[in-house]
Amino acid sequence: MTQSRESENRSARPFPTARPSGCPFDPPAPFAEAREECPVTPLRYPDGHLGRLVTGLQSARAVLGDVRFSSLPAGKRSPVKVPGSELSTDALPAGMFVNMDPPEHTRYRRLLSKHFTLRRVRELRPRIQEMTDRLLDNTESSGGPVDLVEAFAKPLPMLVTSELLGLPEEDRAPFGHHVDVLFSLSSSGEEMQQSMVLLAGMLHALINAARKEPGPDILGRLTVETELTDEELLGITTVLLIAGLETTTHMLALGTYALLRHPEQLAALRADWSLMDDAVEELLRYLSVVQIGPIRVAAEDFEFEGQSIRKGEVVTVSLPAANRDPQGFEDPDTFDIRRGTTRHVAFGSGPHQCMGHHLARLELSIGYESLLRRFPRLELAVPAQDIGTREMMVTYGVPKLPVRW
Ligand code: HEM
């Protein structure tokens, strides 16, 4: 139903971030209230802008698949004010294709997607298994308890990404540090700026090295097979870094936590490892770690699902809300590893759908299975109420996960 601008202004809500007490895996309750009213509702942005919030599964797919909802940075704003989510409208480096629309976006996607096909990703399985086993050897030999985020969930995606980009061993620690600073709630603006500059410097050095001596990794291949400029390669490598690290890290840690908090589901998985792929899908749906965005800006005035969208309106899709839509999933708030559906939007949808989804799925299934097999008696090393959560971050998760075995 089309509401007048005035009534939209009156009914606009702020973007909710507080998770319900008791269940750290459920999205903030106001999302369900908004969705019951309408899958697309008025949203008040922190600077007063009146935009939209999308909470329904079908509407989320429709917005993300409609290029009239642009991914360009101009006019974009975050629905919450958190460090690291400030979206700058300044010129971004060429090659940051996540912030582009077709046809420019399509051009980069085509050049890159062949490195992320199912076939290509399957070839990585033995290497990922090897890296996982090595990390678990170190974890086990420490005797425990350990913080699983630091010991396992952070280093595994870092090792995989480093291998994809050809990052030398000695650069991995400083690289990880700068990425941490960029994503940390406690970093100051200056610290972030400094890490951004240092990270760009390291990536430039990596690109120069790949041009001189191209390796078999993605960067090496791109320098040989394409005409991409250094600036474009900088943008691409930045996107790959930002997109693939935090998300996978927090899925690994939060997913393990969710399994430990649902012992009957964990027991079912331990009893039948062939449920692993379904369990990964259900964890992706149930946890939906990308909790702020995707964000789009209406590129023109148009009618969408009976509502008048105005050019410049900022639309935030809530993936956690869409993935708990009762119209899309039966009993959506129940965590059920036998649900057997891939219809969720944890990886987004449409032209910008996650390019690394095969890789992420592989890392998660190898990661969870190897961890759970290695430690048959894995358990929390602190009471559950002492495990914090990352509510004010783009990627939801647990800052620490102390475990013993
Ligand atoms: C569980 C882990 C992951 C989750 C939940 C996730 C989620 C997402 C989501 C929701 C988007 C859509 C953004 C939008 O529509 O604006 C996205 C895009 C993207 N992801 Fe992932 N991601 C994960 C892992 C990865 C990995 C491992 C990589 C590979 C290095 C990767 C690479 C990308 C890229 C390149 C894009 C941008 C695609 C484009 O704009 O065309 N992601 N991801």
Short mmCIF file of C-alpha atoms and ligand atoms in Angstrom, two decimals:
data_model
loop_
_atom_site.label_atom_id
_atom_site.label_comp_id
_atom_site.label_asym_id
_atom_site.label_seq_id
_atom_site.Cartn_x
_atom_site.Cartn_y
_atom_site.Cartn_z
CA MET A 1 0.00 0.00 0.00
CA THR A 2 1.39 3.45 -0.91
CA GLN A 3 1.78 5.64 2.17
CA SER A 4 2.02 9.44 1.96
CA ARG A 5 5.47 10.91 2.51
CA GLU A 6 4.23 12.42 5.75
CA SER A 7 2.94 9.17 7.16
CA GLU A 8 6.13 7.41 6.03
CA ASN A 9 8.07 10.06 7.91
CA ARG A 10 6.00 9.45 11.02
CA SER A 11 6.24 5.66 10.90
CA ALA A 12 9.95 5.47 9.97
CA ARG A 13 11.97 3.40 12.46
CA PRO A 14 15.69 3.46 13.16
CA PHE A 15 17.65 0.35 12.14
CA PRO A 16 17.53 -2.06 15.10
CA THR A 17 20.77 -3.60 16.35
CA ALA A 18 20.07 -5.02 19.85
CA ARG A 19 19.71 -8.80 19.80
CA PRO A 20 17.03 -10.33 22.04
CA SER A 21 18.35 -11.40 25.43
CA GLY A 22 18.60 -15.17 25.76
CA CYS A 23 19.21 -16.10 22.12
CA PRO A 24 22.31 -14.48 20.59
CA PHE A 25 21.45 -16.05 17.21
CA ASP A 26 18.08 -14.37 16.65
CA PRO A 27 17.93 -11.07 14.76
CA PRO A 28 16.73 -7.96 16.63
CA ALA A 29 12.98 -8.33 17.33
CA PRO A 30 11.83 -5.12 15.53
CA PHE A 31 12.72 -6.74 12.17
CA ALA A 32 9.92 -9.29 12.57
CA GLU A 33 7.49 -6.54 13.62
CA ALA A 34 8.43 -4.50 10.52
CA ARG A 35 8.09 -7.54 8.23
CA GLU A 36 4.63 -8.35 9.60
CA GLU A 37 3.57 -4.81 8.70
CA CYS A 38 5.11 -4.92 5.24
CA PRO A 39 8.30 -6.49 3.76
CA VAL A 40 9.50 -2.98 2.75
CA THR A 41 9.06 -0.27 5.43
CA PRO A 42 10.28 3.31 5.96
CA LEU A 43 13.69 3.49 7.67
CA ARG A 44 15.22 6.48 9.46
CA TYR A 45 18.98 6.77 8.83
CA PRO A 46 21.23 8.29 11.52
CA ASP A 47 21.59 11.56 9.55
CA GLY A 48 17.79 11.95 9.26
CA HIS A 49 17.52 10.57 5.70
CA LEU A 50 14.21 8.78 5.05
CA GLY A 51 14.83 5.52 3.19
CA ARG A 52 13.63 1.92 3.23
CA LEU A 53 14.24 -1.28 5.13
CA VAL A 54 13.66 -4.62 3.43
CA THR A 55 12.83 -7.54 5.73
CA GLY A 56 10.97 -10.02 3.47
CA LEU A 57 12.74 -12.80 1.54
CA GLN A 58 10.99 -12.21 -1.78
CA SER A 59 11.41 -8.43 -1.56
CA ALA A 60 15.10 -8.84 -0.65
CA ARG A 61 15.64 -10.92 -3.78
CA ALA A 62 13.64 -8.41 -5.86
CA VAL A 63 15.67 -5.40 -4.62
CA LEU A 64 19.04 -7.12 -5.02
CA GLY A 65 18.11 -8.32 -8.51
CA ASP A 66 16.86 -4.93 -9.75
CA VAL A 67 19.61 -2.66 -11.11
CA ARG A 68 17.43 0.42 -10.54
CA PHE A 69 18.64 -0.08 -6.96
CA SER A 70 22.20 1.02 -7.60
CA SER A 71 25.38 -0.14 -5.88
CA LEU A 72 27.29 3.06 -6.73
CA PRO A 73 28.67 4.83 -3.65
CA ALA A 74 27.12 8.27 -4.38
CA GLY A 75 24.45 9.04 -1.78
CA LYS A 76 24.93 5.72 0.05
CA ARG A 77 24.78 5.87 3.82
CA SER A 78 24.93 3.30 6.56
CA PRO A 79 21.72 2.67 8.52
CA VAL A 80 23.79 2.70 11.74
CA LYS A 81 26.67 4.82 12.85
CA VAL A 82 29.50 2.40 13.54
CA PRO A 83 33.20 2.72 12.88
CA GLY A 84 34.08 0.96 9.67
CA SER A 85 30.59 1.29 8.21
CA GLU A 86 31.06 4.94 7.23
CA LEU A 87 30.52 4.93 3.51
CA SER A 88 32.54 7.51 1.75
CA THR A 89 31.25 9.05 -1.45
CA ASP A 90 34.82 9.99 -2.43
CA ALA A 91 36.22 8.34 -5.52
CA LEU A 92 37.02 4.70 -4.76
CA PRO A 93 39.94 2.99 -6.44
CA ALA A 94 39.14 1.63 -9.88
CA GLY A 95 38.31 -2.06 -9.64
CA MET A 96 36.17 -1.87 -6.45
CA PHE A 97 33.46 -3.66 -8.40
CA VAL A 98 31.29 -4.31 -5.35
CA ASN A 99 30.42 -0.58 -5.60
CA MET A 100 29.62 -0.61 -9.33
CA ASP A 101 26.61 -1.18 -11.54
CA PRO A 102 26.43 -3.02 -14.87
CA PRO A 103 28.01 -2.81 -17.40
CA GLU A 104 31.25 -1.86 -15.51
CA HIS A 105 30.44 -4.32 -12.76
CA THR A 106 29.79 -7.10 -15.28
CA ARG A 107 33.18 -6.57 -16.89
CA TYR A 108 35.08 -7.16 -13.64
CA ARG A 109 32.82 -10.03 -12.60
CA ARG A 110 33.54 -11.81 -15.90
CA LEU A 111 37.30 -11.43 -15.48
CA LEU A 112 37.19 -12.79 -11.95
CA SER A 113 34.42 -15.33 -11.76
CA LYS A 114 36.37 -18.07 -13.55
CA HIS A 115 38.69 -18.17 -10.52
CA PHE A 116 35.74 -18.93 -8.22
CA THR A 117 33.83 -21.63 -10.11
CA LEU A 118 32.84 -24.82 -8.30
CA ARG A 119 35.42 -26.77 -10.30
CA ARG A 120 38.23 -24.33 -9.51
CA VAL A 121 37.28 -24.23 -5.84
CA ARG A 122 37.15 -28.04 -5.58
CA GLU A 123 40.78 -28.15 -6.70
CA LEU A 124 41.62 -26.17 -3.55
CA ARG A 125 40.16 -28.82 -1.22
CA PRO A 126 43.42 -30.69 -0.41
CA ARG A 127 45.27 -27.44 0.32
CA ILE A 128 42.49 -26.10 2.53
CA GLN A 129 42.35 -29.41 4.38
CA GLU A 130 46.13 -29.27 4.89
CA MET A 131 46.00 -25.71 6.26
CA THR A 132 43.09 -26.63 8.53
CA ASP A 133 44.88 -29.70 9.90
CA ARG A 134 48.02 -27.70 10.60
CA LEU A 135 46.07 -25.08 12.55
CA LEU A 136 44.29 -27.79 14.52
CA ASP A 137 47.65 -29.50 15.28
CA ASN A 138 48.87 -26.25 16.81
CA THR A 139 45.63 -25.75 18.70
CA GLU A 140 45.69 -29.28 20.08
CA SER A 141 49.31 -29.10 21.13
CA SER A 142 48.58 -25.92 23.13
CA GLY A 143 46.54 -28.13 25.48
CA GLY A 144 43.71 -25.59 25.72
CA PRO A 145 41.59 -23.81 26.63
CA VAL A 146 41.97 -21.53 23.60
CA ASP A 147 40.08 -18.65 22.06
CA LEU A 148 38.82 -20.34 18.91
CA VAL A 149 38.50 -17.01 17.09
CA GLU A 150 42.23 -16.30 17.38
CA ALA A 151 43.43 -19.90 17.13
CA PHE A 152 41.34 -21.04 14.20
CA ALA A 153 38.52 -18.86 12.83
CA LYS A 154 40.77 -15.91 11.95
CA PRO A 155 43.86 -17.70 10.63
CA LEU A 156 42.07 -20.19 8.35
CA PRO A 157 40.41 -17.64 6.00
CA MET A 158 43.61 -15.57 6.16
CA LEU A 159 45.71 -18.54 4.99
CA VAL A 160 43.25 -19.33 2.20
CA THR A 161 43.02 -15.72 1.02
CA SER A 162 46.81 -15.35 1.17
CA GLU A 163 47.20 -18.37 -1.04
CA LEU A 164 44.60 -17.06 -3.50
CA LEU A 165 46.38 -13.72 -3.77
CA GLY A 166 49.94 -15.02 -3.52
CA LEU A 167 50.69 -13.19 -0.27
CA PRO A 168 54.11 -14.24 1.06
CA GLU A 169 54.26 -15.85 4.51
CA GLU A 170 56.11 -12.95 6.14
CA ASP A 171 53.44 -10.41 5.09
CA ARG A 172 50.51 -12.36 6.52
CA ALA A 173 50.77 -11.14 10.13
CA PRO A 174 50.96 -7.39 9.30
CA PHE A 175 48.29 -7.87 6.66
CA GLY A 176 45.98 -9.52 9.21
CA HIS A 177 46.73 -6.75 11.69
CA HIS A 178 45.67 -3.98 9.26
CA VAL A 179 42.50 -5.81 8.30
CA ASP A 180 41.72 -6.21 12.04
CA VAL A 181 42.22 -2.50 12.64
CA LEU A 182 39.89 -1.66 9.75
CA PHE A 183 37.15 -3.90 11.12
CA SER A 184 37.64 -3.24 14.83
CA LEU A 185 35.14 -1.28 16.88
CA SER A 186 37.87 0.20 19.02
CA SER A 187 40.03 1.62 16.21
CA SER A 188 40.21 5.40 15.96
CA GLY A 189 39.72 7.24 12.66
CA GLU A 190 43.48 7.89 12.45
CA GLU A 191 44.34 4.27 13.08
CA MET A 192 41.94 3.21 10.34
CA GLN A 193 43.34 5.77 7.92
CA GLN A 194 46.88 4.63 8.70
CA SER A 195 46.04 0.96 8.22
CA MET A 196 44.26 1.73 4.97
CA VAL A 197 47.37 3.49 3.60
CA LEU A 198 49.72 0.75 4.81
CA LEU A 199 47.47 -1.98 3.41
CA ALA A 200 47.32 -0.24 0.02
CA GLY A 201 51.14 0.01 0.10
CA MET A 202 51.46 -3.71 0.77
CA LEU A 203 48.99 -4.54 -1.99
CA HIS A 204 50.89 -2.29 -4.43
CA ALA A 205 54.11 -4.16 -3.57
CA LEU A 206 52.29 -7.45 -4.13
CA ILE A 207 51.02 -6.27 -7.53
CA ASN A 208 54.54 -5.13 -8.55
CA ALA A 209 55.96 -8.51 -7.54
CA ALA A 210 53.22 -10.33 -9.49
CA ARG A 211 53.98 -8.26 -12.60
CA LYS A 212 57.69 -9.15 -12.40
CA GLU A 213 57.19 -12.80 -11.58
CA PRO A 214 53.59 -13.91 -12.02
CA GLY A 215 52.66 -16.89 -9.82
CA PRO A 216 49.83 -19.42 -10.28
CA ASP A 217 47.58 -17.45 -7.86
CA ILE A 218 44.69 -15.19 -8.95
CA LEU A 219 46.78 -12.01 -8.90
CA GLY A 220 49.54 -13.61 -10.98
CA ARG A 221 46.97 -14.87 -13.50
CA LEU A 222 45.25 -11.48 -13.72
CA THR A 223 48.54 -9.72 -14.49
CA VAL A 224 49.19 -12.13 -17.36
CA GLU A 225 45.71 -12.72 -18.76
CA THR A 226 44.13 -9.26 -18.54
CA GLU A 227 44.88 -5.64 -19.32
CA LEU A 228 43.91 -4.50 -15.81
CA THR A 229 45.87 -1.50 -14.51
CA ASP A 230 47.64 -1.43 -11.15
CA GLU A 231 44.84 0.75 -9.73
CA GLU A 232 42.23 -1.76 -10.89
CA LEU A 233 44.20 -4.64 -9.39
CA LEU A 234 44.44 -2.69 -6.14
CA GLY A 235 40.65 -2.28 -6.06
CA ILE A 236 40.06 -5.95 -6.88
CA THR A 237 42.49 -7.29 -4.28
CA THR A 238 40.98 -4.94 -1.67
CA VAL A 239 37.48 -6.27 -2.44
CA LEU A 240 38.65 -9.89 -2.25
CA LEU A 241 40.32 -9.22 1.08
CA ILE A 242 37.46 -7.34 2.65
CA ALA A 243 34.75 -9.64 1.35
CA GLY A 244 36.33 -12.97 2.18
CA LEU A 245 37.99 -12.62 5.57
CA GLU A 246 35.60 -11.27 8.21
CA THR A 247 32.57 -13.09 6.87
CA THR A 248 34.19 -16.54 6.86
CA THR A 249 35.92 -15.95 10.21
CA HIS A 250 32.69 -15.10 11.96
CA MET A 251 30.75 -17.89 10.30
CA LEU A 252 33.37 -20.36 11.54
CA ALA A 253 33.32 -19.06 15.13
CA LEU A 254 29.62 -18.23 15.47
CA GLY A 255 28.68 -21.47 13.70
CA THR A 256 30.73 -23.51 16.18
CA TYR A 257 29.09 -21.58 19.02
CA ALA A 258 25.62 -22.24 17.59
CA LEU A 259 26.36 -25.97 17.35
CA LEU A 260 27.65 -26.04 20.93
CA ARG A 261 24.47 -24.28 22.08
CA HIS A 262 22.30 -26.85 20.23
CA PRO A 263 23.71 -30.16 21.54
CA GLU A 264 20.98 -32.30 19.92
CA GLN A 265 21.85 -30.85 16.49
CA LEU A 266 25.56 -31.28 17.14
CA ALA A 267 24.99 -34.91 18.18
CA ALA A 268 22.99 -35.55 14.98
CA LEU A 269 25.86 -34.14 12.91
CA ARG A 270 28.48 -36.15 14.78
CA ALA A 271 26.39 -39.26 14.19
CA ASP A 272 26.11 -38.64 10.43
CA TRP A 273 28.77 -36.49 8.77
CA SER A 274 26.86 -36.64 5.47
CA LEU A 275 24.64 -33.94 7.02
CA MET A 276 27.54 -31.48 6.89
CA ASP A 277 26.55 -29.66 3.68
CA ASP A 278 23.00 -29.21 4.94
CA ALA A 279 24.34 -28.06 8.29
CA VAL A 280 26.49 -25.42 6.56
CA GLU A 281 23.46 -24.12 4.64
CA GLU A 282 21.36 -23.98 7.78
CA LEU A 283 24.12 -22.20 9.72
CA LEU A 284 24.43 -19.67 6.88
CA ARG A 285 20.66 -19.04 6.96
CA TYR A 286 20.17 -19.13 10.72
CA LEU A 287 23.16 -16.92 11.55
CA SER A 288 23.25 -14.55 8.52
CA VAL A 289 26.45 -12.89 9.69
CA VAL A 290 26.21 -9.97 7.23
CA GLN A 291 23.88 -8.03 9.52
CA ILE A 292 24.09 -4.52 8.05
CA GLY A 293 23.28 -4.29 4.37
CA PRO A 294 23.55 -4.86 1.42
CA ILE A 295 22.74 -1.17 0.85
CA ARG A 296 21.47 0.25 -2.44
CA VAL A 297 20.42 3.71 -3.70
CA ALA A 298 17.41 4.22 -5.98
CA ALA A 299 18.79 5.44 -9.33
CA GLU A 300 15.41 6.82 -10.48
CA ASP A 301 11.80 7.32 -9.37
CA PHE A 302 9.77 4.13 -9.81
CA GLU A 303 7.01 1.96 -8.40
CA PHE A 304 8.25 -1.09 -6.49
CA GLU A 305 5.92 -3.61 -4.89
CA GLY A 306 3.18 -0.96 -4.74
CA GLN A 307 5.43 1.68 -3.19
CA SER A 308 6.68 4.92 -4.73
CA ILE A 309 10.46 4.83 -4.60
CA ARG A 310 12.17 8.17 -5.11
CA LYS A 311 15.51 8.70 -6.78
CA GLY A 312 18.25 8.92 -4.12
CA GLU A 313 16.36 6.91 -1.48
CA VAL A 314 18.68 4.58 0.37
CA VAL A 315 17.43 1.02 0.72
CA THR A 316 18.93 -1.35 3.31
CA VAL A 317 18.24 -5.04 2.94
CA SER A 318 18.37 -7.01 6.19
CA LEU A 319 19.66 -10.48 5.33
CA PRO A 320 19.07 -11.84 8.88
CA ALA A 321 15.44 -10.67 8.67
CA ALA A 322 14.89 -12.04 5.15
CA ASN A 323 16.36 -15.39 6.20
CA ARG A 324 13.83 -15.66 9.04
CA ASP A 325 10.82 -14.82 6.85
CA PRO A 326 8.00 -17.31 7.60
CA GLN A 327 6.86 -16.91 3.98
CA GLY A 328 10.17 -18.39 2.90
CA PHE A 329 10.96 -20.95 5.61
CA GLU A 330 8.77 -23.11 7.77
CA ASP A 331 9.35 -22.45 11.44
CA PRO A 332 12.15 -20.01 10.51
CA ASP A 333 13.46 -19.38 14.04
CA THR A 334 14.25 -23.04 14.60
CA PHE A 335 17.80 -24.18 13.90
CA ASP A 336 17.46 -27.47 12.05
CA ILE A 337 20.44 -28.93 10.21
CA ARG A 338 18.09 -31.26 8.34
CA ARG A 339 16.12 -28.37 6.81
CA GLY A 340 17.81 -29.01 3.48
CA THR A 341 17.28 -25.68 1.75
CA THR A 342 19.65 -23.36 -0.09
CA ARG A 343 16.95 -20.73 -0.71
CA HIS A 344 18.46 -18.33 1.83
CA VAL A 345 20.08 -15.01 0.96
CA ALA A 346 23.08 -15.21 3.31
CA PHE A 347 25.27 -14.63 0.22
CA GLY A 348 23.00 -11.90 -1.16
CA SER A 349 21.27 -12.31 -4.51
CA GLY A 350 21.31 -10.90 -8.03
CA PRO A 351 24.32 -9.53 -9.91
CA HIS A 352 26.35 -8.87 -6.74
CA GLN A 353 25.67 -12.24 -5.18
CA CYS A 354 28.77 -13.39 -3.30
CA MET A 355 31.41 -14.42 -5.79
CA GLY A 356 33.20 -16.50 -3.17
CA HIS A 357 30.20 -18.59 -2.09
CA HIS A 358 31.61 -21.94 -3.29
CA LEU A 359 34.88 -21.17 -1.55
CA ALA A 360 33.15 -20.04 1.66
CA ARG A 361 31.01 -23.20 1.71
CA LEU A 362 34.10 -25.36 1.27
CA GLU A 363 36.06 -23.55 4.00
CA LEU A 364 33.12 -23.87 6.37
CA SER A 365 32.46 -27.55 5.77
CA ILE A 366 36.14 -28.48 6.04
CA GLY A 367 36.57 -26.16 9.04
CA TYR A 368 33.59 -27.39 11.09
CA GLU A 369 34.07 -31.07 10.31
CA SER A 370 37.81 -31.12 10.98
CA LEU A 371 37.38 -29.18 14.22
CA LEU A 372 34.55 -31.38 15.51
CA ARG A 373 36.28 -34.62 14.52
CA ARG A 374 39.54 -33.52 16.12
CA PHE A 375 37.86 -32.61 19.40
CA PRO A 376 35.02 -35.07 20.09
CA ARG A 377 34.42 -33.41 23.49
CA LEU A 378 34.66 -29.77 22.40
CA GLU A 379 32.85 -27.43 24.81
CA LEU A 380 32.72 -23.83 25.95
CA ALA A 381 35.41 -22.98 28.49
CA VAL A 382 33.29 -20.22 30.08
CA PRO A 383 29.56 -19.93 30.90
CA ALA A 384 27.50 -19.07 27.79
CA GLN A 385 26.41 -15.75 29.34
CA ASP A 386 30.07 -14.63 29.31
CA ILE A 387 30.33 -14.94 25.52
CA GLY A 388 29.95 -11.45 24.04
CA THR A 389 28.52 -10.59 20.61
CA ARG A 390 29.37 -8.09 17.86
CA GLU A 391 26.13 -6.17 17.49
CA MET A 392 27.50 -2.90 16.18
CA MET A 393 29.61 -4.37 13.42
CA VAL A 394 28.80 -5.03 9.77
CA THR A 395 29.60 -8.70 10.37
CA TYR A 396 27.89 -10.29 13.36
CA GLY A 397 29.75 -12.83 15.46
CA VAL A 398 31.48 -13.48 18.75
CA PRO A 399 34.62 -11.46 19.59
CA LYS A 400 36.06 -14.46 21.50
CA LEU A 401 35.07 -18.10 21.80
CA PRO A 402 36.94 -19.77 24.68
CA VAL A 403 36.76 -23.56 24.27
CA ARG A 404 38.34 -26.70 25.80
CA TRP A 405 38.19 -30.37 24.88
C1 HEM B 1 30.48 -17.17 4.85
C2 HEM B 1 31.20 -16.31 4.20
C3 HEM B 1 30.65 -15.24 3.31
C4 HEM B 1 29.45 -14.55 3.35
C5 HEM B 1 28.32 -14.73 4.36
C6 HEM B 1 29.46 -13.61 2.26
C7 HEM B 1 28.42 -12.75 1.97
C8 HEM B 1 28.38 -11.89 0.89
C9 HEM B 1 27.27 -11.02 0.54
C10 HEM B 1 25.98 -10.91 1.33
C11 HEM B 1 27.61 -10.34 -0.59
C12 HEM B 1 26.73 -9.38 -1.38
C13 HEM B 1 27.08 -7.92 -1.22
C14 HEM B 1 26.13 -7.01 -1.98
O1 HEM B 1 25.12 -7.44 -2.53
O2 HEM B 1 26.41 -5.81 -2.04
C15 HEM B 1 28.96 -10.77 -0.94
C16 HEM B 1 29.67 -10.29 -2.02
C17 HEM B 1 30.94 -10.69 -2.34
N1 HEM B 1 31.69 -11.69 -1.75
FE1 HEM B 1 31.13 -12.80 -0.16
N2 HEM B 1 30.65 -13.74 1.58
C18 HEM B 1 31.39 -14.72 2.17
C19 HEM B 1 32.65 -15.17 1.78
C20 HEM B 1 33.34 -14.74 0.68
C21 HEM B 1 34.62 -15.27 0.24
C22 HEM B 1 35.40 -16.40 0.91
C23 HEM B 1 34.99 -14.55 -0.86
C24 HEM B 1 36.21 -14.73 -1.72
C25 HEM B 1 37.34 -14.27 -1.52
C26 HEM B 1 33.93 -13.58 -1.11
C27 HEM B 1 33.93 -12.68 -2.14
C28 HEM B 1 32.89 -11.81 -2.42
C29 HEM B 1 32.95 -10.82 -3.47
C30 HEM B 1 34.10 -10.59 -4.43
C31 HEM B 1 31.73 -10.12 -3.43
C32 HEM B 1 31.30 -8.97 -4.33
C33 HEM B 1 30.52 -9.49 -5.49
C34 HEM B 1 30.03 -8.41 -6.41
O3 HEM B 1 29.90 -7.26 -6.00
O4 HEM B 1 29.78 -8.74 -7.57
N3 HEM B 1 32.96 -13.73 -0.16
N4 HEM B 1 29.39 -11.72 -0.04
#
